[in-house]
Coordinates of C-alpha atoms and ligand atoms in Angstrom, one line a residue:
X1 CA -12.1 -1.2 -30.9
X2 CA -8.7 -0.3 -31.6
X3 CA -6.4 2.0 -29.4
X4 CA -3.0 1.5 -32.1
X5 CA -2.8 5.4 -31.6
X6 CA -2.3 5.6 -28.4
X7 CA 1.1 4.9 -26.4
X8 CA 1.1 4.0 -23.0
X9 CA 4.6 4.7 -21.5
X10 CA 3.1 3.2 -18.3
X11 CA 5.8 2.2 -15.5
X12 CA 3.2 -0.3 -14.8
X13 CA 0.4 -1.9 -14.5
X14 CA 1.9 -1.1 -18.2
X15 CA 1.2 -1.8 -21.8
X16 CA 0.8 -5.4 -23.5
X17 CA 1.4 -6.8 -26.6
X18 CA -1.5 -5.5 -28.8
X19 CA -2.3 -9.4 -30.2
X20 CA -2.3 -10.2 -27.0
X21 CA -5.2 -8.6 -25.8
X22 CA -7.1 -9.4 -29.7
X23 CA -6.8 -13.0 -29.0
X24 CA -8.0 -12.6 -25.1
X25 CA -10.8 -10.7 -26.3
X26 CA -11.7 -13.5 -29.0
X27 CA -11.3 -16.2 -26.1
X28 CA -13.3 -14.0 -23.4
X29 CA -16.3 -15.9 -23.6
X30 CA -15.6 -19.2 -24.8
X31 CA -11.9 -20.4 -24.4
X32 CA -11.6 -23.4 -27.2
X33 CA -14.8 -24.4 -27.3
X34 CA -15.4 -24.9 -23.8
X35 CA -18.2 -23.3 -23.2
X36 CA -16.3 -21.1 -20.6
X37 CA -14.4 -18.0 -19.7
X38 CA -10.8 -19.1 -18.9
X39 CA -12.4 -16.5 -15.7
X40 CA -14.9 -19.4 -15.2
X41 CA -12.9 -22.4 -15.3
X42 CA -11.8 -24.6 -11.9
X43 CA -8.3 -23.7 -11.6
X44 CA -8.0 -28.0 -11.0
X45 CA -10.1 -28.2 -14.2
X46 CA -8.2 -29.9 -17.3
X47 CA -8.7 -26.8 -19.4
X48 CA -6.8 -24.6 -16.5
X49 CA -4.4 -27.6 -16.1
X50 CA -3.5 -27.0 -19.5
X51 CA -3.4 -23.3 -19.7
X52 CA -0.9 -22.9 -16.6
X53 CA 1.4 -26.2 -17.7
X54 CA 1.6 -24.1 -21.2
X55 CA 2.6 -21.2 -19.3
X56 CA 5.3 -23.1 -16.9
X57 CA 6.4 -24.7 -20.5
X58 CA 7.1 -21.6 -22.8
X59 CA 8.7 -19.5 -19.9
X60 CA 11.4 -22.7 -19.1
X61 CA 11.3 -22.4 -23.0
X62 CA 12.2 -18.8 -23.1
X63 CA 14.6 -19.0 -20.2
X64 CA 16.2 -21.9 -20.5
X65 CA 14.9 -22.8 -17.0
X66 CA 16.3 -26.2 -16.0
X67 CA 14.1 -28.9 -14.5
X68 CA 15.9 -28.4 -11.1
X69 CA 14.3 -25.4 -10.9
X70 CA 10.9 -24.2 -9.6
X71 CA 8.7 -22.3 -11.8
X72 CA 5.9 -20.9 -9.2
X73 CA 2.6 -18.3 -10.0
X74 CA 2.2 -17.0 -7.1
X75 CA 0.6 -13.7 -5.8
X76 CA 1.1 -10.8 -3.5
X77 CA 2.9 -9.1 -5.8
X78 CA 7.1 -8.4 -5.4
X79 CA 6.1 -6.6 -2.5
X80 CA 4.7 -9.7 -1.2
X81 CA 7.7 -11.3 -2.7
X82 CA 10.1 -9.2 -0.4
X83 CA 8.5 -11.1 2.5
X84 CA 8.2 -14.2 1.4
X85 CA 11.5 -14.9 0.3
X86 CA 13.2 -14.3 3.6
X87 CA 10.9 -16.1 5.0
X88 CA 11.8 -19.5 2.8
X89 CA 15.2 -18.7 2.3
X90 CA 16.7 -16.9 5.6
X91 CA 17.1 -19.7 7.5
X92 CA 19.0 -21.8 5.0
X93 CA 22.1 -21.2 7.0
X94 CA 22.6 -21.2 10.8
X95 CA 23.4 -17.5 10.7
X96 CA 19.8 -16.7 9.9
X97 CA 21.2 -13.7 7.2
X98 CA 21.2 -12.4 3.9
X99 CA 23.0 -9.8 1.8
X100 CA 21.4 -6.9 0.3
X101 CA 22.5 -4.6 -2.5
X102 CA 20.8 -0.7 -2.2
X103 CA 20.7 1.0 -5.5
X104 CA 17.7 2.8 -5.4
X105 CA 13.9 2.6 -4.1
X106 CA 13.0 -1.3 -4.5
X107 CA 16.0 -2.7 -3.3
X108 CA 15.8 -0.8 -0.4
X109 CA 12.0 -1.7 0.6
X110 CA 13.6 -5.2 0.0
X111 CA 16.3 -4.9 2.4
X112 CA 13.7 -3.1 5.0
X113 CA 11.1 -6.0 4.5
X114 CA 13.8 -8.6 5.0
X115 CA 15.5 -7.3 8.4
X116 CA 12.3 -8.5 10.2
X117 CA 12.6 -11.9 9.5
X118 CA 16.7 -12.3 10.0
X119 CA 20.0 -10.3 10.3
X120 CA 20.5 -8.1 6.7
X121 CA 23.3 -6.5 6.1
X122 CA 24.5 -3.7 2.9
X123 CA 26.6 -5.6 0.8
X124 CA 27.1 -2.5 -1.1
X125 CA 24.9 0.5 -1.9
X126 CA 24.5 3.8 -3.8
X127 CA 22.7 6.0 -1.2
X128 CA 25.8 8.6 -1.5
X129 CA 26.2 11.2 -4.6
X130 CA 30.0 10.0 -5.9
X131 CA 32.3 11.2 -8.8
X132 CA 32.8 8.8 -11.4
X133 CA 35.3 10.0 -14.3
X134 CA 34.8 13.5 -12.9
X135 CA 31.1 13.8 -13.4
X136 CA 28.9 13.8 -10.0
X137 CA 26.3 11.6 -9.6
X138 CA 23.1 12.0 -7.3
X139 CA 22.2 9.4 -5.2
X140 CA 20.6 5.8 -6.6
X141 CA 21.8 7.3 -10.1
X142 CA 24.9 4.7 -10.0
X143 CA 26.1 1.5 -9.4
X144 CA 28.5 0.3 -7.2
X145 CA 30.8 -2.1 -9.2
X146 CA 30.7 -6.1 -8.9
X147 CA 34.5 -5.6 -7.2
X148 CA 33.3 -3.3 -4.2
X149 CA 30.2 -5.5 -3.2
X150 CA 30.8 -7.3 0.2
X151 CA 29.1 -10.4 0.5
X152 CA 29.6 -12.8 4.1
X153 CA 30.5 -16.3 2.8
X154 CA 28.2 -17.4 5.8
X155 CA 24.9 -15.4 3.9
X156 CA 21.6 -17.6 3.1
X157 CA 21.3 -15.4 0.2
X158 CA 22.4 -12.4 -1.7
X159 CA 20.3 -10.1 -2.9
X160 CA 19.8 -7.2 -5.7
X161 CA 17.0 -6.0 -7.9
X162 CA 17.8 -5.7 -11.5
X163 CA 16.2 -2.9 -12.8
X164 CA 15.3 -0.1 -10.6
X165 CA 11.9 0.8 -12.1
X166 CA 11.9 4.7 -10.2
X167 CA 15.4 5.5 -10.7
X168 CA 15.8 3.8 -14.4
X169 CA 19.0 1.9 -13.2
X170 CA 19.2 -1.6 -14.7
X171 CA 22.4 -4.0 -13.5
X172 CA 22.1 -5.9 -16.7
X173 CA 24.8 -9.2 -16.0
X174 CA 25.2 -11.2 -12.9
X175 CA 28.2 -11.0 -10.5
X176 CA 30.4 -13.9 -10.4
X177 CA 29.9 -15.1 -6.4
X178 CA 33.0 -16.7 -6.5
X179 CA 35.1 -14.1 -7.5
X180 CA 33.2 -12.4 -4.3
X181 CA 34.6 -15.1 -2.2
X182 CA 31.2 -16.3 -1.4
X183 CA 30.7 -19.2 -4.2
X184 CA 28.1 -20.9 -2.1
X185 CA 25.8 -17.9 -1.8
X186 CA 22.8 -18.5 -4.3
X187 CA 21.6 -14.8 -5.8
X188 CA 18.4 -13.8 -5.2
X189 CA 17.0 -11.3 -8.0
X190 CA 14.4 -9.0 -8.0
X191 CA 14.0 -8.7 -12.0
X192 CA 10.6 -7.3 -11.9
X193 CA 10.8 -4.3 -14.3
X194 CA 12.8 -5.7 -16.7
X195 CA 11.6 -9.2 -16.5
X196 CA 11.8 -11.4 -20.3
X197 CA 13.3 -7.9 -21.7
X198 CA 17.0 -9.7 -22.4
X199 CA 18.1 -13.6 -21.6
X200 CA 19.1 -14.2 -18.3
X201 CA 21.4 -17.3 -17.3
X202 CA 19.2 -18.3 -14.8
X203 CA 21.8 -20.9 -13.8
X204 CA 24.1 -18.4 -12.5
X205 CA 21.1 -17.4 -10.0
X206 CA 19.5 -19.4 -6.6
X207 CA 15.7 -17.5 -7.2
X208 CA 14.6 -14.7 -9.8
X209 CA 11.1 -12.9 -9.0
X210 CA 8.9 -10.3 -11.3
X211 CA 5.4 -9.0 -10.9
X212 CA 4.4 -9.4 -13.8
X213 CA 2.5 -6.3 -14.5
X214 CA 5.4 -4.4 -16.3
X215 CA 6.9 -6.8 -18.8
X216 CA 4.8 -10.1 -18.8
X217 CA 0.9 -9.8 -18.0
X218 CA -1.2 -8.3 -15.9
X219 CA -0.8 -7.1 -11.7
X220 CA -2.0 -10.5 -10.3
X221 CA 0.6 -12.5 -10.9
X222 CA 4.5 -12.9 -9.4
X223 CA 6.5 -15.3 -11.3
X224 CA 9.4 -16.9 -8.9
X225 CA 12.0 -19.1 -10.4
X226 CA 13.8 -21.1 -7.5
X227 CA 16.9 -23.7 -7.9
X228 CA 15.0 -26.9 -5.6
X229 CA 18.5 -27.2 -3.6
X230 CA 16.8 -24.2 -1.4
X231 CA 13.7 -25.4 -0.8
X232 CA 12.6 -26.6 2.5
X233 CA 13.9 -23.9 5.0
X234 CA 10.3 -21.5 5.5
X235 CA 10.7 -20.3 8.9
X236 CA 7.9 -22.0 11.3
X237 CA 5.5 -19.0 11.1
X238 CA 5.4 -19.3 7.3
X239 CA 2.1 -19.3 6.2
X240 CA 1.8 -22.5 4.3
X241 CA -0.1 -21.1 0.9
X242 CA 3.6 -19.0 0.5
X243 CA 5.9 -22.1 1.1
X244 CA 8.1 -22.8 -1.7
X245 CA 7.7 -25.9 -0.7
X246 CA 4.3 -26.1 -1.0
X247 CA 3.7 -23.9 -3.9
X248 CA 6.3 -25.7 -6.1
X249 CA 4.6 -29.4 -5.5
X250 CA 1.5 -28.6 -6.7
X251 CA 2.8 -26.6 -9.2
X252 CA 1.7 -23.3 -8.4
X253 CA -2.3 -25.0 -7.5
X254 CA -1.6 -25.2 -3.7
X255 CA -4.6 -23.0 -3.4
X256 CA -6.8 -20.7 -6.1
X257 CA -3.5 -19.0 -8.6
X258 CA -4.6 -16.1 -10.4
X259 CA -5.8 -17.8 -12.9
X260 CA -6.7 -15.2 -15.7
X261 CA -3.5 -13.4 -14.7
X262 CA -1.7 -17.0 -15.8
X263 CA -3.7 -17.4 -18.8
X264 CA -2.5 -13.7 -19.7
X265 CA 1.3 -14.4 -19.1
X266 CA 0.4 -17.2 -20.9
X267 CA -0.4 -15.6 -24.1
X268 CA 2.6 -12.9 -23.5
X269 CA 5.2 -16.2 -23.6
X270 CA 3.8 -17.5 -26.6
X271 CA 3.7 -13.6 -28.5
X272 CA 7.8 -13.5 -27.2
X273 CA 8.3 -17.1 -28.9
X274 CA 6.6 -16.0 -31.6
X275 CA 8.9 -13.2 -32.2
X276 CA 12.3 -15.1 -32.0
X277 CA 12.5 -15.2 -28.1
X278 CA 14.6 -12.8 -25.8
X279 CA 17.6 -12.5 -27.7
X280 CA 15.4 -11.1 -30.5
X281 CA 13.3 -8.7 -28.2
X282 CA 16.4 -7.6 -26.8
X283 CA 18.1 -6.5 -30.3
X284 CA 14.5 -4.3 -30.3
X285 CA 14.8 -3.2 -26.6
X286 CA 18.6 -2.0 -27.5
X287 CA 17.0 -0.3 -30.3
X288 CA 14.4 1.6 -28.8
X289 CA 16.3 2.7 -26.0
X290 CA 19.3 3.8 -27.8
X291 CA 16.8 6.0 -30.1
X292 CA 15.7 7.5 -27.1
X293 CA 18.5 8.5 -25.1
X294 CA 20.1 9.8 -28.1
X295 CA 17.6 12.3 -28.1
X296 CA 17.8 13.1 -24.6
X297 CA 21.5 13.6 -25.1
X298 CA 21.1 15.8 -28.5
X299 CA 20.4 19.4 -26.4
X300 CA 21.0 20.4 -22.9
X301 CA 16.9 21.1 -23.2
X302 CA 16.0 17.2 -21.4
X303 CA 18.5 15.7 -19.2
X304 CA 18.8 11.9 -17.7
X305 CA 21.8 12.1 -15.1
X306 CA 22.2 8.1 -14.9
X307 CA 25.6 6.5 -15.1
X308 CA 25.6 5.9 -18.5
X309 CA 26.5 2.0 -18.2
X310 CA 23.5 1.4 -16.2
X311 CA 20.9 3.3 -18.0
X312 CA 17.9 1.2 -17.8
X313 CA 16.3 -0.3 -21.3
X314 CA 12.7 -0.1 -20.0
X315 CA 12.6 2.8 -17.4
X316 CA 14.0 6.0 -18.8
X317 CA 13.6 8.4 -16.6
X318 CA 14.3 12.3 -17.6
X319 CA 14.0 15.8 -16.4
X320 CA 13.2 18.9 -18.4
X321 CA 15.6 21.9 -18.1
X322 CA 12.9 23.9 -16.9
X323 CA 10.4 22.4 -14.6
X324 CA 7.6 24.5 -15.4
X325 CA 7.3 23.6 -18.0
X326 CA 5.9 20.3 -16.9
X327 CA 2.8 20.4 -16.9
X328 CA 3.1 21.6 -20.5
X329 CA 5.0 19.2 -21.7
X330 CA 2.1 16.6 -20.1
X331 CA -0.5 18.2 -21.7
X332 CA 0.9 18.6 -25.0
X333 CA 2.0 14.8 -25.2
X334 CA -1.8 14.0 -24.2
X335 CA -2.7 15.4 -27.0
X336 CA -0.4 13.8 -29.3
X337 CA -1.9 10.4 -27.2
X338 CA 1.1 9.4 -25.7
X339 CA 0.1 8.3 -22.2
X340 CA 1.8 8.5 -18.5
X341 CA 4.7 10.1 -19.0
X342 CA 5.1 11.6 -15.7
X343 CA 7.9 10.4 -13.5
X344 CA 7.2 8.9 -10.3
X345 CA 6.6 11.5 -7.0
X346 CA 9.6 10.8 -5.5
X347 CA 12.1 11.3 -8.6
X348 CA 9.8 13.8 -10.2
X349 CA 10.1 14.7 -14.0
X350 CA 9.2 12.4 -16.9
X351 CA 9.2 8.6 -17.3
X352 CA 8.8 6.7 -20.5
X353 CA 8.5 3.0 -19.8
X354 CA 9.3 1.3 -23.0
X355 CA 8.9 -2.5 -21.9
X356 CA 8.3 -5.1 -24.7
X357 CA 5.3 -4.6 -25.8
X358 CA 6.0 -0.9 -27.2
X359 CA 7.1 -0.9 -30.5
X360 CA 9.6 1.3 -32.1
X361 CA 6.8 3.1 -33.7
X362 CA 5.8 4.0 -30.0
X363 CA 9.0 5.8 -28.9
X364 CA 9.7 7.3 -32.3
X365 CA 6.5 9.4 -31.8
X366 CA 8.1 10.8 -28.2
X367 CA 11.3 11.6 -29.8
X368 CA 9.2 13.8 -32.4
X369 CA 7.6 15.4 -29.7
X370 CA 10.3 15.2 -27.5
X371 CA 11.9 17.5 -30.6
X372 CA 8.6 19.8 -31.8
X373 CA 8.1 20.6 -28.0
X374 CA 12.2 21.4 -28.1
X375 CA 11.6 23.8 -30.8
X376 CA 8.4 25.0 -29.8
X377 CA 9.6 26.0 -25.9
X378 CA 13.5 25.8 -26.1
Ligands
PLP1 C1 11.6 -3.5 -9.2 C2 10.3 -3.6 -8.4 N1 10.2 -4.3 -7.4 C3 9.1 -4.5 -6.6 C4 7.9 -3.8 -7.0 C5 6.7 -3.9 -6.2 O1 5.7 -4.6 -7.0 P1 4.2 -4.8 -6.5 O2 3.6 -3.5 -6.5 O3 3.6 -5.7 -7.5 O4 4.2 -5.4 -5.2 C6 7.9 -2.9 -8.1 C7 6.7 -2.2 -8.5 O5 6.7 -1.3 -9.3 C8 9.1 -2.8 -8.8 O6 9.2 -2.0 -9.9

């Protein structure tokens, strides 16, 4: 069964790579020849063994992670993530506190998450509406730059997420910490949503953590990346099966991983190294995302009110100029098979998530019916 005409513009659990999920099905019921469902297998097994070193191997590949860091599967999700990482990192320094950047919905649950396990403070944030170049922009719809963020030289950590997968806003370089005065301050990253979409030096970071379910597998799995110099600080009431520590020894087999979650992620490295790696996927991200906000731009019919230098690549968030007409527009792009448009509840609106595994194909069928429902109700 093939679902080619469909496109799932999911913000996630979201679409993967379509020879990704041929080869799984091929491999469902007997992975090479071993009589068992990579489902079946003892995660301890030297089938498993294989299939999660592969994993660890093509995302270092991919990333140019360096053997001083940690690659960890872990689970819980980012939410989990938010929890966990204060609780392994916090207490690095004597101060017991981290940073925070607010620009829109994750970052904040981050922040909140974090202040029970330490002292958090706002490094910076966009919580306000502010004029930039005399255009007015809402709340979470900006950024505020590099230069205005705060950070306390004394900070375990500093913290931001990435992409803001609600609000489509995607910070998409790294701040220099010692042009913030804090040089020692490792960043933390919450790259979920646009997770293996560009390169990303992780060098320049102290930890970088994605659920995977937007850009690389299935909900199941959290990918952390952690520079070993901060492991070794979990707060005593850590549970032990989320101690870096731990987690990174046995290379992510302290207890059960999600194991057909890895072998998924798995098979999503190996499709990106395949294709020519991140700098390649990113030439067809630019692509796809500068084809659609082109569109959005062309009329005054849709509108996406983002600071135009942090639009995000993979969450592009739009409004119609008339919102009755949304569950029109829904219907009709149903019907035309393109799936889970609508934006989330607290933005309203539309949503396309274009992550990696949507093809230009996929968003040039939206823009022609971002256009024929233009002409048809304009
Ligand atoms: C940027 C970002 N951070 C964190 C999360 C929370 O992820 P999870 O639901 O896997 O805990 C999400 C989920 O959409 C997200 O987009």
């Amino acid at each position: 069964m093939s679902n080619n005409q469909y496109w799932n513009f999911s913000a996630g659990p979201s679409k993967l790579p379509q020879e990704v999920l041929q080869l799984a099905a091929q491999e469902m019921l007997d992975w090479h020849g071993s009589g068992q469902s990579v489902m079946e297998m003892s995660h301890r097994g030297p089938e498993f063994t294989q299939i999660c070193d592969e994993a660890e191997d093509d995302l270092r590949v991919l990333l140019g992670i360096p053997e001083d860091y940690a690659v960890m599967f872990m689970q819980g999700g980012a939410t989990a993530e938010n929890a966990i990482l204060p609780m392994n990192l916090i207490a690095r320094n004597a101060s017991n506190s981290a940073d925070y950047v607010l620009t829109g919905i994750w970052s904040t649950k981050s922040y909140k998450e974090a202040t029970r396990y330490g002292t958090v403070r706002i490094a910076a944030q966009s919580h306000q509406a502010r004029q930039i170049n005399n255009v007015e922009y809402a709340p979470w719809t900006w950024v505020p730059g590099f230069d205005s963020w705060q950070v306390n030289q004394n900070s375990s950590y500093l913290h931001f997420c990435s992409n803001e997968t609600i609000g489509g806003v995607e910070i998409g370089s790294l701040p220099d910490m010692a042009a913030l005065g804090a040089p020692s301050v490792p960043l933390v990253v919450d790259a979920s949503s646009h997770f293996l979409s560009r390169p990303l030096d992780i060098r320049q970071t102290g930890m970088v953590y994605a659920g995977a379910q937007k850009n690389a597998g299935p909900a199941g799995v959290t990918v952390v990346i952690l520079h070993r110099d901060l492991l070794g600080h979990a707060l005593p009431y850590c549970p032990s099966a989320f101690d870096y520590v731990n987690v990174a020894k046995e290379r992510s087999r302290f207890n059960t991983p999600p194991t057909y979650a890895i072998y998924i992620a798995g098979l999503v490295f190996k499709w990106l190294l395949k294709k020519g790696g991140l700098a390649a996927i990113e030439q067809e991200n630019i692509a796809k995302a500068q084809a659609l906000y082109a569109q959005l731009d062309s009329s005054e019919f849709y509108r996406n009110s983002i600071q135009p230098e942090y639009r995000s690549r993979m969450n592009v968030p739009f409004i119609l100029h008339d919102d009755s007409l949304n569950s029109t527009f829904l219907e009709g792009a149903k019907a035309q098979r393109l799936l889970n448009l609508k934006g989330h509840k607290s933005v309203g609106g539309m949503r396309a998530s274009i992550y990696n595994a949507m093809p230009l194909e996929g968003v040039m069928a939206l823009i022609d019916y971002l256009k024929e429902f233009e002409r048809t109700h304009g």
